[in-house]
């Protein structure tokens, strides 16, 4: 448990510094600032694979699946790439939510910050339950695998994000019944009090909707990474690093999402691959390098095709 405590402590210390020091005053995050933070988080995420190697080499952490250090590193990186790629869909939805509630850019970081705290809790809970189910009932891999393939097919034939209207969601209506909603933005406050009445602001509504949407996305991403490994620490750490990098990625990519429209097909390919991997896991296991290579090639292909198509359209 010492490693878990140290890991979580380090994450929360950085988050405290993030809100209390680096982003104490609300401001519009420029593309340069967002790209710097994105590069920092991606670098830290890959450097953490070195710590993974040392932890499993010296047996500083429980190793329920008896992984060798090199195997643990490959599974961590593969899991991280899966979570990072699936987070791209999150960015689309977050952009729609902020636009719908007319959240000014300078307050969006605060909403995403508190959203991450909730995501850490819910992801941790879902990972714990997912690992427990797979370890208890081996046939659960078939359920998860079938669900991922179903999700991939659904993504291929539907475009839900185009039809999603946060103000028509059940969340918005339920919160409206519990608290009176103030339609005006009041700085970066989630709650305000006027005439002895407590109101919730659009920032709070956006936070709740983003939080619940993250839970829905986790229904895809958690089973996807469980296809790679059922080691709790590897699953959790790769998830957390992907989530932490999501904020800076949002500010970096939010205005460029249309340029990477073909990445959607990369995600479909990845979900299909890991779904098939879970369905046949008791009969055939892909080498670790195959999974990592397939995910990396899928993402790279989606990026290259998107850029080429955009260039062709401009000409």
mmCIF file of C-alpha atoms in Angstrom, residues 126-306:
data_model
loop_
_atom_site.group_PDB
_atom_site.id
_atom_site.type_symbol
_atom_site.label_atom_id
_atom_site.label_comp_id
_atom_site.label_asym_id
_atom_site.label_seq_id
_atom_site.Cartn_x
_atom_site.Cartn_y
_atom_site.Cartn_z
ATOM 1 C CA UNK A 126 -14.729 1.069 -11.682
ATOM 2 C CA UNK A 127 -11.230 -0.372 -12.046
ATOM 3 C CA UNK A 128 -11.505 -2.070 -8.643
ATOM 4 C CA UNK A 129 -14.865 -3.606 -9.594
ATOM 5 C CA UNK A 130 -13.670 -4.577 -13.076
ATOM 6 C CA UNK A 131 -10.531 -6.303 -11.798
ATOM 7 C CA UNK A 132 -12.531 -8.063 -9.073
ATOM 8 C CA UNK A 133 -15.091 -9.325 -11.599
ATOM 9 C CA UNK A 134 -12.467 -10.632 -14.022
ATOM 10 C CA UNK A 135 -10.531 -12.355 -11.230
ATOM 11 C CA UNK A 136 -13.718 -13.838 -9.780
ATOM 12 C CA UNK A 137 -15.494 -14.735 -13.003
ATOM 13 C CA UNK A 138 -13.233 -15.479 -15.965
ATOM 14 C CA UNK A 139 -16.232 -15.425 -18.317
ATOM 15 C CA UNK A 140 -16.579 -11.664 -17.664
ATOM 16 C CA UNK A 141 -13.882 -11.163 -20.318
ATOM 17 C CA UNK A 142 -16.441 -12.284 -22.910
ATOM 18 C CA UNK A 143 -18.947 -9.722 -21.613
ATOM 19 C CA UNK A 144 -16.392 -6.911 -21.723
ATOM 20 C CA UNK A 145 -15.082 -7.999 -25.125
ATOM 21 C CA UNK A 146 -18.574 -8.151 -26.638
ATOM 22 C CA UNK A 147 -19.401 -4.736 -25.164
ATOM 23 C CA UNK A 148 -16.300 -3.151 -26.739
ATOM 24 C CA UNK A 149 -17.122 -4.560 -30.171
ATOM 25 C CA UNK A 150 -20.711 -3.349 -29.789
ATOM 26 C CA UNK A 151 -19.388 0.116 -28.884
ATOM 27 C CA UNK A 152 -17.095 0.119 -31.935
ATOM 28 C CA UNK A 153 -19.993 -0.784 -34.253
ATOM 29 C CA UNK A 154 -22.137 1.903 -32.631
ATOM 30 C CA UNK A 155 -19.406 4.509 -33.161
ATOM 31 C CA UNK A 156 -19.100 3.461 -36.803
ATOM 32 C CA UNK A 157 -22.775 3.966 -37.650
ATOM 33 C CA UNK A 158 -23.826 6.788 -35.313
ATOM 34 C CA UNK A 159 -22.640 10.297 -34.487
ATOM 35 C CA UNK A 160 -24.141 10.888 -31.061
ATOM 36 C CA UNK A 161 -22.001 13.900 -30.265
ATOM 37 C CA UNK A 162 -23.722 15.861 -33.047
ATOM 38 C CA UNK A 163 -27.134 15.323 -31.428
ATOM 39 C CA UNK A 164 -26.087 15.713 -27.797
ATOM 40 C CA UNK A 165 -27.674 18.708 -26.080
ATOM 41 C CA UNK A 166 -26.610 19.051 -22.404
ATOM 42 C CA UNK A 167 -29.557 21.316 -21.587
ATOM 43 C CA UNK A 168 -31.960 18.567 -22.679
ATOM 44 C CA UNK A 169 -30.172 15.920 -20.618
ATOM 45 C CA UNK A 170 -31.720 14.263 -17.575
ATOM 46 C CA UNK A 171 -28.825 15.548 -15.464
ATOM 47 C CA UNK A 172 -29.724 19.163 -16.183
ATOM 48 C CA UNK A 173 -33.382 18.547 -15.368
ATOM 49 C CA UNK A 174 -32.631 16.647 -12.132
ATOM 50 C CA UNK A 175 -30.213 19.315 -10.851
ATOM 51 C CA UNK A 176 -32.829 21.952 -11.757
ATOM 52 C CA UNK A 177 -35.328 20.182 -9.495
ATOM 53 C CA UNK A 178 -32.869 20.032 -6.589
ATOM 54 C CA UNK A 179 -31.456 23.561 -6.870
ATOM 55 C CA UNK A 180 -32.597 26.759 -8.546
ATOM 56 C CA UNK A 181 -30.306 27.459 -11.494
ATOM 57 C CA UNK A 182 -28.789 30.867 -12.150
ATOM 58 C CA UNK A 183 -28.350 31.309 -15.875
ATOM 59 C CA UNK A 184 -25.704 34.060 -15.553
ATOM 60 C CA UNK A 185 -22.007 33.326 -15.017
ATOM 61 C CA UNK A 186 -20.791 34.743 -11.696
ATOM 62 C CA UNK A 187 -17.006 34.602 -11.914
ATOM 63 C CA UNK A 188 -15.647 31.111 -11.274
ATOM 64 C CA UNK A 189 -18.186 30.296 -8.555
ATOM 65 C CA UNK A 190 -20.149 27.043 -8.605
ATOM 66 C CA UNK A 191 -22.713 28.354 -6.094
ATOM 67 C CA UNK A 192 -24.061 31.795 -5.269
ATOM 68 C CA UNK A 193 -26.488 33.019 -2.646
ATOM 69 C CA UNK A 194 -29.018 35.762 -3.343
ATOM 70 C CA UNK A 195 -31.979 36.794 -1.168
ATOM 71 C CA UNK A 196 -31.302 33.855 1.158
ATOM 72 C CA UNK A 197 -31.606 31.424 -1.750
ATOM 73 C CA UNK A 198 -28.758 29.177 -2.878
ATOM 74 C CA UNK A 199 -28.343 28.970 -6.656
ATOM 75 C CA UNK A 200 -26.117 26.754 -8.783
ATOM 76 C CA UNK A 201 -24.294 28.397 -11.674
ATOM 77 C CA UNK A 202 -23.739 27.100 -15.231
ATOM 78 C CA UNK A 203 -20.206 26.125 -14.133
ATOM 79 C CA UNK A 204 -21.628 23.632 -11.627
ATOM 80 C CA UNK A 205 -24.078 22.192 -14.147
ATOM 81 C CA UNK A 206 -21.277 21.808 -16.707
ATOM 82 C CA UNK A 207 -19.116 20.084 -14.061
ATOM 83 C CA UNK A 208 -21.829 17.550 -13.211
ATOM 84 C CA UNK A 209 -22.560 16.793 -16.882
ATOM 85 C CA UNK A 210 -18.833 16.388 -17.668
ATOM 86 C CA UNK A 211 -18.426 14.121 -14.634
ATOM 87 C CA UNK A 212 -21.256 11.839 -15.677
ATOM 88 C CA UNK A 213 -20.102 11.793 -19.286
ATOM 89 C CA UNK A 214 -16.674 10.677 -18.047
ATOM 90 C CA UNK A 215 -18.329 7.798 -16.196
ATOM 91 C CA UNK A 216 -20.041 6.780 -19.447
ATOM 92 C CA UNK A 217 -16.746 6.947 -21.338
ATOM 93 C CA UNK A 218 -15.100 4.896 -18.592
ATOM 94 C CA UNK A 219 -17.528 2.093 -19.442
ATOM 95 C CA UNK A 220 -15.546 1.765 -22.682
ATOM 96 C CA UNK A 221 -12.033 2.635 -21.538
ATOM 97 C CA UNK A 222 -11.848 0.512 -18.378
ATOM 98 C CA UNK A 223 -12.812 -2.762 -20.131
ATOM 99 C CA UNK A 224 -10.436 -1.806 -22.964
ATOM 100 C CA UNK A 225 -7.430 -1.602 -20.682
ATOM 101 C CA UNK A 226 -8.526 -4.712 -18.774
ATOM 102 C CA UNK A 227 -7.978 -6.529 -22.088
ATOM 103 C CA UNK A 228 -4.308 -5.588 -21.742
ATOM 104 C CA UNK A 229 -3.808 -6.331 -18.048
ATOM 105 C CA UNK A 230 -5.775 -6.966 -14.881
ATOM 106 C CA UNK A 231 -2.968 -5.656 -12.676
ATOM 107 C CA UNK A 232 -4.730 -2.944 -10.569
ATOM 108 C CA UNK A 233 -1.747 -0.585 -10.312
ATOM 109 C CA UNK A 234 -0.963 -0.653 -14.028
ATOM 110 C CA UNK A 235 -4.608 -0.109 -14.939
ATOM 111 C CA UNK A 236 -5.062 2.719 -12.438
ATOM 112 C CA UNK A 237 -1.790 4.567 -13.094
ATOM 113 C CA UNK A 238 -2.203 4.508 -16.894
ATOM 114 C CA UNK A 239 -5.790 5.759 -16.480
ATOM 115 C CA UNK A 240 -4.775 8.591 -14.160
ATOM 116 C CA UNK A 241 -1.950 9.836 -16.370
ATOM 117 C CA UNK A 242 -4.296 9.852 -19.370
ATOM 118 C CA UNK A 243 -6.917 11.799 -17.378
ATOM 119 C CA UNK A 244 -4.358 14.302 -16.088
ATOM 120 C CA UNK A 245 -3.167 14.972 -19.621
ATOM 121 C CA UNK A 246 -6.737 15.339 -20.877
ATOM 122 C CA UNK A 247 -7.142 18.944 -19.650
ATOM 123 C CA UNK A 248 -4.122 20.324 -21.456
ATOM 124 C CA UNK A 249 -4.994 18.218 -24.509
ATOM 125 C CA UNK A 250 -8.459 19.762 -24.506
ATOM 126 C CA UNK A 251 -7.106 23.320 -24.665
ATOM 127 C CA UNK A 252 -4.521 22.245 -27.239
ATOM 128 C CA UNK A 253 -6.880 20.280 -29.510
ATOM 129 C CA UNK A 254 -10.312 21.849 -28.928
ATOM 130 C CA UNK A 255 -9.949 24.223 -31.855
ATOM 131 C CA UNK A 256 -8.317 21.643 -34.120
ATOM 132 C CA UNK A 257 -10.606 18.636 -33.671
ATOM 133 C CA UNK A 258 -12.044 18.929 -37.171
ATOM 134 C CA UNK A 259 -8.545 18.492 -38.598
ATOM 135 C CA UNK A 260 -8.341 15.009 -37.047
ATOM 136 C CA UNK A 261 -11.750 13.699 -38.073
ATOM 137 C CA UNK A 262 -10.345 10.334 -39.192
ATOM 138 C CA UNK A 263 -9.060 9.572 -35.683
ATOM 139 C CA UNK A 264 -12.587 8.342 -34.979
ATOM 140 C CA UNK A 265 -11.838 5.340 -37.210
ATOM 141 C CA UNK A 266 -8.613 4.724 -35.307
ATOM 142 C CA UNK A 267 -10.610 4.499 -32.085
ATOM 143 C CA UNK A 268 -13.069 2.103 -33.739
ATOM 144 C CA UNK A 269 -10.173 -0.102 -34.854
ATOM 145 C CA UNK A 270 -8.617 -0.059 -31.373
ATOM 146 C CA UNK A 271 -11.880 -0.912 -29.610
ATOM 147 C CA UNK A 272 -12.533 -3.733 -32.084
ATOM 148 C CA UNK A 273 -9.030 -5.121 -31.608
ATOM 149 C CA UNK A 274 -9.141 -5.160 -27.810
ATOM 150 C CA UNK A 275 -12.692 -6.542 -27.920
ATOM 151 C CA UNK A 276 -11.565 -9.468 -30.086
ATOM 152 C CA UNK A 277 -8.549 -9.903 -27.833
ATOM 153 C CA UNK A 278 -10.837 -10.319 -24.812
ATOM 154 C CA UNK A 279 -13.129 -12.750 -26.631
ATOM 155 C CA UNK A 280 -10.286 -15.112 -27.551
ATOM 156 C CA UNK A 281 -8.077 -14.567 -24.505
ATOM 157 C CA UNK A 282 -8.677 -18.095 -23.167
ATOM 158 C CA UNK A 283 -7.705 -19.641 -26.498
ATOM 159 C CA UNK A 284 -5.023 -17.353 -27.902
ATOM 160 C CA UNK A 285 -2.977 -14.500 -26.457
ATOM 161 C CA UNK A 286 -1.401 -11.853 -28.638
ATOM 162 C CA UNK A 287 2.241 -11.027 -27.823
ATOM 163 C CA UNK A 288 2.568 -7.731 -25.957
ATOM 164 C CA UNK A 289 4.384 -6.064 -28.840
ATOM 165 C CA UNK A 290 1.493 -6.858 -31.192
ATOM 166 C CA UNK A 291 -1.027 -4.963 -29.042
ATOM 167 C CA UNK A 292 1.290 -1.982 -28.581
ATOM 168 C CA UNK A 293 2.181 -1.881 -32.290
ATOM 169 C CA UNK A 294 -1.443 -2.124 -33.439
ATOM 170 C CA UNK A 295 -2.562 0.743 -31.187
ATOM 171 C CA UNK A 296 0.389 2.969 -32.159
ATOM 172 C CA UNK A 297 -0.069 2.275 -35.902
ATOM 173 C CA UNK A 298 -3.843 2.888 -35.672
ATOM 174 C CA UNK A 299 -3.335 6.288 -34.036
ATOM 175 C CA UNK A 300 -0.549 7.267 -36.429
ATOM 176 C CA UNK A 301 -2.601 6.205 -39.455
ATOM 177 C CA UNK A 302 -5.616 8.222 -38.270
ATOM 178 C CA UNK A 303 -3.473 11.330 -37.808
ATOM 179 C CA UNK A 304 -1.683 11.019 -41.175
ATOM 180 C CA UNK A 305 -4.890 10.331 -43.142
ATOM 181 C CA UNK A 306 -6.653 13.261 -41.422
#
